[in-house]
Amino acid sequence: MRIGELAERTGTSRRLLRYYEEQRLITPGRSYNGYREYEEAHVGRVMQIKGLLGSGLPTRIIRQILPCLDKPRSIYFDDLTPEMLRVLECEHGHLTQRIDCLTRNRDAIGDYLETVRGMRAAADPSGRAGAGS
Amino acid sequence: MRIGELAERTGTSRRLLRYYEEQRLITPGRSYNGYREYEEAHVGRVMQIKGLLGSGLPTRIIRQILPCLDKPRSIYFDDLTPEMLRVLECEHGHLTQRIDCLTRNRDAIGDYLETVRGMRAAADPSGRAGAGS
DNA sequence: TTTGACCTTCACATAAATGTGAGGGCCTGA
DNA sequence: TCAGGCCCTCACATTTATGTGAAGGTCAAA
């Protein structure tokens, strides 16, 4: 598929897809006329990139972890340098920290919302929203 | 405490602490000479801000969710506009999405690392690292 | 053959989080 | 009283992920 379709299917701008390519996060082929040609698999890949980016990881890190997230593996264990291994271990830890932080905060918001709803229900047992004046 | 100590204890730059203040994420007092004066509680608060920021939330959103994360509550249910309630519900959802994305990716890295370690162990049952030459 | 919807590259613009430095005030200890 | 270390504000610089637009090529359909 071409860039327009991929953009639409992933909710991304074309500009950004070209940027991801420049950052070596995706590597589309080219058709005879120079147009980028994407595989079906790129849809998932782009969603994954968007998610990680939105979760605060910079492209530099994403580039490093992406290759080992493929099923089937696109990076093989022989290619794995000790350096790379350390990076992965380190990122695994960072991700866990991030997850913990987000989880704590999400749950706190959840608690808050639940309490609010509890109070709303107690004040207005009819279940309809809106406190009126 | 003054800005230097807070910076040190939170691993943040002074510049950034002033920035958080400008963004209305923290509100230190001022001592008679104009120096910012921080409470003990600001340490935790700053760590929380750093965590959320590192997880991809913009200061605008952090400003909105912070007040309802306090224990004891600093925002009371009477103050809560329906508008604000929607924001919180929405952010609760976003956080969950982020958490899921990060968890999936972290676990994939975890799997990979485990597999690698499995292969290392099989190749070198002595348990010592380093393949040597 | 021309129009319109795609695509290309290049380049400049923006917002957000940060760094850096200048110019200057406060305060403590020698 | 001066030096050194902290603080202040202001302002400009940088990086990263993005937007936007210009100038132009490709291709299908009218």
Short mmCIF file of C-alpha atoms (C1' of nucleotides) in Angstrom, two decimals:
data_model
loop_
_atom_site.label_atom_id
_atom_site.label_comp_id
_atom_site.label_asym_id
_atom_site.label_seq_id
_atom_site.Cartn_x
_atom_site.Cartn_y
_atom_site.Cartn_z
CA MET A 1 0.00 0.00 0.00
CA ARG A 2 1.08 3.60 -0.44
CA ILE A 3 1.69 6.23 2.17
CA GLY A 4 -1.78 7.75 2.04
CA GLU A 5 -3.51 4.51 2.89
CA LEU A 6 -1.10 3.71 5.68
CA ALA A 7 -1.56 7.20 7.10
CA GLU A 8 -5.30 6.77 7.08
CA ARG A 9 -5.27 3.28 8.55
CA THR A 10 -2.96 4.28 11.38
CA GLY A 11 -4.28 7.75 12.06
CA THR A 12 -0.89 9.24 11.36
CA SER A 13 0.17 12.05 9.06
CA ARG A 14 2.16 11.28 5.95
CA ARG A 15 4.79 13.64 7.24
CA LEU A 16 5.22 11.55 10.33
CA LEU A 17 5.49 8.31 8.40
CA ARG A 18 8.33 9.84 6.43
CA TYR A 19 9.87 10.98 9.68
CA TYR A 20 9.72 7.49 11.15
CA GLU A 21 11.48 6.27 8.05
CA GLU A 22 14.15 8.93 8.38
CA GLN A 23 14.60 7.77 11.96
CA ARG A 24 14.94 4.21 10.68
CA LEU A 25 11.91 2.90 12.49
CA ILE A 26 10.29 1.61 9.33
CA THR A 27 11.76 0.80 5.96
CA PRO A 28 9.21 0.75 3.18
CA GLY A 29 10.11 -0.45 -0.26
CA ARG A 30 9.90 1.75 -3.32
CA SER A 31 7.92 1.09 -6.43
CA TYR A 32 9.32 1.74 -9.88
CA ASN A 33 8.14 5.35 -9.82
CA GLY A 34 9.69 6.19 -6.47
CA TYR A 35 6.54 5.91 -4.37
CA ARG A 36 6.94 4.29 -0.95
CA GLU A 37 5.42 0.84 -0.83
CA TYR A 38 4.28 -0.50 2.56
CA GLU A 39 3.48 -4.03 3.66
CA GLU A 40 0.45 -5.03 5.67
CA ALA A 41 2.76 -5.58 8.65
CA HIS A 42 3.65 -1.92 8.67
CA VAL A 43 0.21 -1.07 10.02
CA GLY A 44 0.91 -2.80 13.31
CA ARG A 45 4.42 -1.55 13.39
CA VAL A 46 3.32 2.04 13.05
CA MET A 47 0.74 1.62 15.79
CA GLN A 48 3.44 0.25 18.01
CA ILE A 49 5.73 3.16 17.25
CA LYS A 50 2.96 5.64 17.95
CA GLY A 51 2.20 4.00 21.23
CA LEU A 52 5.78 4.00 22.41
CA LEU A 53 6.31 7.55 21.25
CA GLY A 54 3.19 8.64 23.04
CA SER A 55 4.49 6.93 26.14
CA GLY A 56 7.55 9.08 26.17
CA LEU A 57 10.17 6.95 24.49
CA PRO A 58 12.38 8.79 22.05
CA THR A 59 12.92 7.39 18.57
CA ARG A 60 16.49 6.50 19.46
CA ILE A 61 15.31 4.00 22.05
CA ILE A 62 12.43 2.74 19.97
CA ARG A 63 14.84 1.98 17.18
CA GLN A 64 16.85 -0.14 19.56
CA ILE A 65 14.03 -2.15 21.01
CA LEU A 66 11.86 -2.63 17.94
CA PRO A 67 13.98 -5.28 16.23
CA CYS A 68 13.64 -7.70 19.13
CA LEU A 69 9.87 -7.30 19.34
CA ASP A 70 9.20 -9.01 16.06
CA LYS A 71 7.43 -12.31 15.80
CA PRO A 72 9.12 -14.13 14.18
CA ARG A 73 12.41 -12.68 15.39
CA SER A 74 14.12 -10.37 12.98
CA ILE A 75 17.14 -10.01 15.20
CA TYR A 76 18.94 -13.17 16.01
CA PHE A 77 20.85 -13.97 19.09
CA ASP A 78 24.15 -14.17 17.30
CA ASP A 79 23.79 -10.53 16.25
CA LEU A 80 23.22 -9.47 19.81
CA THR A 81 26.20 -7.61 21.18
CA PRO A 82 26.72 -7.42 24.97
CA GLU A 83 26.27 -3.69 24.57
CA MET A 84 22.86 -4.25 23.03
CA LEU A 85 21.99 -6.70 25.75
CA ARG A 86 22.69 -4.08 28.39
CA VAL A 87 20.57 -1.56 26.54
CA LEU A 88 17.68 -3.98 26.49
CA GLU A 89 17.97 -4.83 30.15
CA CYS A 90 18.15 -1.17 30.98
CA GLU A 91 15.10 -0.32 28.89
CA HIS A 92 13.20 -3.21 30.40
CA GLY A 93 13.77 -1.57 33.76
CA HIS A 94 12.82 1.88 32.55
CA LEU A 95 9.62 0.56 31.05
CA THR A 96 8.75 -1.11 34.32
CA GLN A 97 9.31 2.15 36.18
CA ARG A 98 7.13 4.02 33.72
CA ILE A 99 4.43 1.42 34.00
CA ASP A 100 4.49 1.63 37.78
CA CYS A 101 4.30 5.38 37.74
CA LEU A 102 1.42 5.43 35.31
CA THR A 103 -0.39 2.69 37.16
CA ARG A 104 -0.14 4.47 40.48
CA ASN A 105 -1.47 7.65 38.99
CA ARG A 106 -4.18 6.00 37.01
CA ASP A 107 -5.37 4.14 40.06
CA ALA A 108 -5.38 7.33 42.09
CA ILE A 109 -7.57 8.96 39.47
CA GLY A 110 -9.71 5.84 39.49
CA ASP A 111 -10.15 6.07 43.25
CA TYR A 112 -11.04 9.68 42.98
CA LEU A 113 -13.62 9.08 40.29
CA GLU A 114 -15.11 6.23 42.24
CA THR A 115 -15.43 8.38 45.32
CA VAL A 116 -17.05 11.12 43.29
CA ARG A 117 -19.52 8.69 41.82
CA GLY A 118 -20.25 7.35 45.26
CA MET A 119 -21.09 10.80 46.48
CA ARG A 120 -23.18 11.58 43.43
CA ALA A 121 -25.16 8.39 43.93
CA ALA A 122 -25.72 9.15 47.59
CA ALA A 123 -26.89 12.69 46.81
CA ASP A 124 -29.12 11.65 43.92
CA PRO A 125 -30.30 8.05 44.21
CA SER A 126 -32.34 8.36 40.99
CA GLY A 127 -29.18 7.65 39.06
CA ARG A 128 -29.68 10.51 36.61
CA ALA A 129 -26.72 12.84 36.10
CA GLY A 130 -26.77 16.59 36.69
CA ALA A 131 -27.20 18.14 40.12
CA GLY A 132 -29.48 20.90 38.85
CA SER A 133 -29.36 24.30 40.57
CA MET B 1 14.19 24.15 51.74
CA ARG B 2 15.53 26.17 48.85
CA ILE B 3 15.66 25.33 45.20
CA GLY B 4 19.16 23.90 45.22
CA GLU B 5 18.35 21.27 47.79
CA LEU B 6 15.11 20.30 46.09
CA ALA B 7 16.94 20.04 42.79
CA GLU B 8 19.51 17.76 44.31
CA ARG B 9 17.03 15.59 46.16
CA THR B 10 14.86 15.10 43.09
CA GLY B 11 17.58 14.88 40.48
CA THR B 12 16.10 17.82 38.62
CA SER B 13 17.68 21.01 37.39
CA ARG B 14 16.81 24.30 39.07
CA ARG B 15 15.76 25.56 35.72
CA LEU B 16 13.20 22.81 35.45
CA LEU B 17 11.81 23.44 38.92
CA ARG B 18 11.20 27.03 37.94
CA TYR B 19 9.60 25.81 34.76
CA TYR B 20 7.22 23.54 36.68
CA GLU B 21 6.27 26.51 38.76
CA GLU B 22 5.65 28.62 35.68
CA GLN B 23 3.43 25.79 34.45
CA ARG B 24 1.60 25.89 37.78
CA LEU B 25 2.53 22.36 38.75
CA ILE B 26 4.11 23.43 42.02
CA THR B 27 3.70 26.60 44.04
CA PRO B 28 6.56 27.22 46.44
CA GLY B 29 6.39 30.00 48.97
CA ARG B 30 8.84 32.87 49.03
CA SER B 31 11.03 33.87 51.89
CA TYR B 32 11.54 37.50 52.83
CA ASN B 33 14.43 37.86 50.40
CA GLY B 34 12.57 36.47 47.42
CA TYR B 35 14.06 32.98 47.48
CA ARG B 36 11.69 30.14 46.72
CA GLU B 37 10.84 28.11 49.79
CA TYR B 38 9.77 24.48 49.32
CA GLU B 39 8.01 22.10 51.69
CA GLU B 40 9.02 18.53 52.31
CA ALA B 41 5.94 17.43 50.36
CA HIS B 42 7.33 19.05 47.26
CA VAL B 43 9.92 16.30 46.95
CA GLY B 44 7.29 13.69 46.26
CA ARG B 45 5.34 16.03 44.11
CA VAL B 46 8.30 16.75 41.88
CA MET B 47 9.07 13.06 41.51
CA GLN B 48 5.49 12.52 40.48
CA ILE B 49 5.67 15.29 37.93
CA LYS B 50 8.91 13.94 36.53
CA GLY B 51 7.42 10.49 36.23
CA LEU B 52 4.33 11.68 34.42
CA LEU B 53 6.32 13.94 32.16
CA GLY B 54 8.67 11.11 31.34
CA SER B 55 5.66 8.99 30.51
CA GLY B 56 4.56 11.38 27.86
CA LEU B 57 1.96 13.50 29.60
CA PRO B 58 2.15 17.20 28.80
CA THR B 59 2.16 19.72 31.63
CA ARG B 60 -1.34 20.82 30.67
CA ILE B 61 -2.74 17.40 31.54
CA ILE B 62 -0.55 16.94 34.58
CA ARG B 63 -1.85 20.23 35.93
CA GLN B 64 -5.38 18.92 35.57
CA ILE B 65 -4.90 15.57 37.21
CA LEU B 66 -2.48 16.50 39.98
CA PRO B 67 -4.99 18.19 42.29
CA CYS B 68 -7.09 15.08 42.62
CA LEU B 69 -4.13 12.84 43.40
CA ASP B 70 -3.45 14.43 46.75
CA LYS B 71 -3.93 12.58 50.00
CA PRO B 72 -5.71 14.21 51.76
CA ARG B 73 -7.74 15.65 48.91
CA SER B 74 -6.92 19.17 47.91
CA ILE B 75 -9.73 19.32 45.42
CA TYR B 76 -13.16 18.74 46.78
CA PHE B 77 -16.07 17.22 45.04
CA ASP B 78 -18.08 20.39 45.10
CA ASP B 79 -15.42 22.13 43.03
CA LEU B 80 -15.55 19.44 40.41
CA THR B 81 -17.21 20.66 37.25
CA PRO B 82 -18.76 18.15 34.82
CA GLU B 83 -16.16 19.39 32.36
CA MET B 84 -13.41 18.42 34.75
CA LEU B 85 -15.03 15.08 35.39
CA ARG B 86 -14.96 14.32 31.70
CA VAL B 87 -11.30 15.25 31.51
CA LEU B 88 -10.48 12.88 34.32
CA GLU B 89 -12.42 10.02 32.83
CA CYS B 90 -10.76 10.62 29.54
CA GLU B 91 -7.30 10.71 31.04
CA HIS B 92 -8.01 7.61 33.02
CA GLY B 93 -8.63 5.88 29.73
CA HIS B 94 -5.55 7.31 28.09
CA LEU B 95 -3.39 6.20 30.98
CA THR B 96 -4.78 2.71 30.71
CA GLN B 97 -3.96 2.61 27.02
CA ARG B 98 -0.45 3.81 27.68
CA ILE B 99 0.01 1.25 30.40
CA ASP B 100 -1.18 -1.53 28.13
CA CYS B 101 1.11 -0.46 25.35
CA LEU B 102 4.12 -0.23 27.62
CA THR B 103 3.30 -3.52 29.29
CA ARG B 104 3.02 -5.35 26.00
CA ASN B 105 6.34 -4.01 24.85
CA ARG B 106 8.10 -4.56 28.13
CA ASP B 107 6.92 -8.13 28.24
CA ALA B 108 8.08 -8.69 24.69
CA ILE B 109 11.52 -7.46 25.66
CA GLY B 110 11.35 -9.66 28.73
CA ASP B 111 10.56 -12.69 26.60
CA TYR B 112 13.38 -11.89 24.31
CA LEU B 113 15.86 -11.49 27.13
CA GLU B 114 14.69 -14.71 28.68
CA THR B 115 15.15 -16.57 25.46
CA VAL B 116 18.60 -15.11 25.07
CA ARG B 117 19.53 -16.16 28.56
CA GLY B 118 18.16 -19.60 27.90
CA MET B 119 20.38 -19.94 24.86
CA ARG B 120 23.40 -18.56 26.69
CA ALA B 121 22.86 -21.06 29.48
CA ALA B 122 22.52 -23.91 27.03
CA ALA B 123 25.68 -22.88 25.21
CA ASP B 124 27.68 -22.27 28.40
CA PRO B 125 26.35 -24.30 31.32
CA SER B 126 29.09 -22.94 33.63
CA GLY B 127 26.88 -19.94 34.25
CA ARG B 128 29.70 -17.45 33.80
CA ALA B 129 29.06 -14.57 31.40
CA GLY B 130 31.21 -13.74 28.41
CA ALA B 131 31.71 -16.10 25.51
CA GLY B 132 35.42 -15.30 25.33
CA SER B 133 37.25 -15.66 22.04
"C1'" DT C 1 -4.89 16.47 -23.26
"C1'" DT C 2 -5.99 18.39 -19.23
"C1'" DT C 3 -7.52 17.95 -14.46
"C1'" DG C 4 -7.19 16.15 -9.92
"C1'" DA C 5 -5.51 13.22 -6.60
"C1'" DC C 6 -1.83 11.10 -5.38
"C1'" DC C 7 3.28 10.98 -4.64
"C1'" DT C 8 8.28 13.03 -4.24
"C1'" DT C 9 11.97 16.17 -1.76
"C1'" DC C 10 13.28 20.28 0.58
"C1'" DA C 11 12.81 23.62 3.85
"C1'" DC C 12 11.13 26.49 7.08
"C1'" DA C 13 7.90 26.87 11.35
"C1'" DT C 14 6.11 25.48 15.85
"C1'" DA C 15 5.38 23.70 20.62
"C1'" DA C 16 7.27 21.56 24.63
"C1'" DA C 17 10.79 20.43 27.65
"C1'" DT C 18 15.21 21.65 28.57
"C1'" DG C 19 20.08 23.86 28.65
"C1'" DT C 20 22.94 27.90 29.25
"C1'" DG C 21 24.47 32.25 30.33
"C1'" DA C 22 24.32 37.18 31.56
"C1'" DG C 23 23.59 40.63 35.01
"C1'" DG C 24 22.61 41.20 39.47
"C1'" DG C 25 21.04 40.58 44.64
"C1'" DC C 26 21.66 38.02 49.29
"C1'" DC C 27 24.33 36.04 52.88
"C1'" DT C 28 28.00 33.76 55.40
"C1'" DG C 29 32.56 33.24 56.74
"C1'" DA C 30 37.42 34.73 56.37
"C1'" DT D 1 34.89 44.39 53.53
"C1'" DC D 2 35.49 41.13 50.21
"C1'" DA D 3 34.99 36.21 48.18
"C1'" DG D 4 32.23 32.50 47.16
"C1'" DG D 5 28.09 30.25 46.88
"C1'" DC D 6 23.53 30.51 46.69
"C1'" DC D 7 19.45 32.85 44.80
"C1'" DC D 8 16.77 35.98 41.42
"C1'" DT D 9 14.90 37.25 36.47
"C1'" DC D 10 15.31 37.48 31.61
"C1'" DA D 11 16.39 35.79 27.39
"C1'" DC D 12 18.17 33.24 23.89
"C1'" DA D 13 19.48 28.30 22.23
"C1'" DT D 14 18.58 23.36 21.42
"C1'" DT D 15 16.21 18.96 20.65
"C1'" DT D 16 12.31 16.26 19.39
"C1'" DA D 17 8.16 15.39 17.38
"C1'" DT D 18 5.31 17.60 14.58
"C1'" DG D 19 2.84 20.96 10.99
"C1'" DT D 20 2.80 23.35 6.60
"C1'" DG D 21 3.82 24.70 2.20
"C1'" DA D 22 6.36 25.10 -2.21
"C1'" DA D 23 7.88 23.08 -6.56
"C1'" DG D 24 7.41 19.43 -9.08
"C1'" DG D 25 6.66 14.20 -10.89
"C1'" DT D 26 3.00 10.20 -11.81
"C1'" DC D 27 -1.09 8.42 -13.20
"C1'" DA D 28 -5.96 7.54 -14.06
"C1'" DA D 29 -10.13 9.17 -15.63
"C1'" DA D 30 -12.82 12.60 -18.19
#
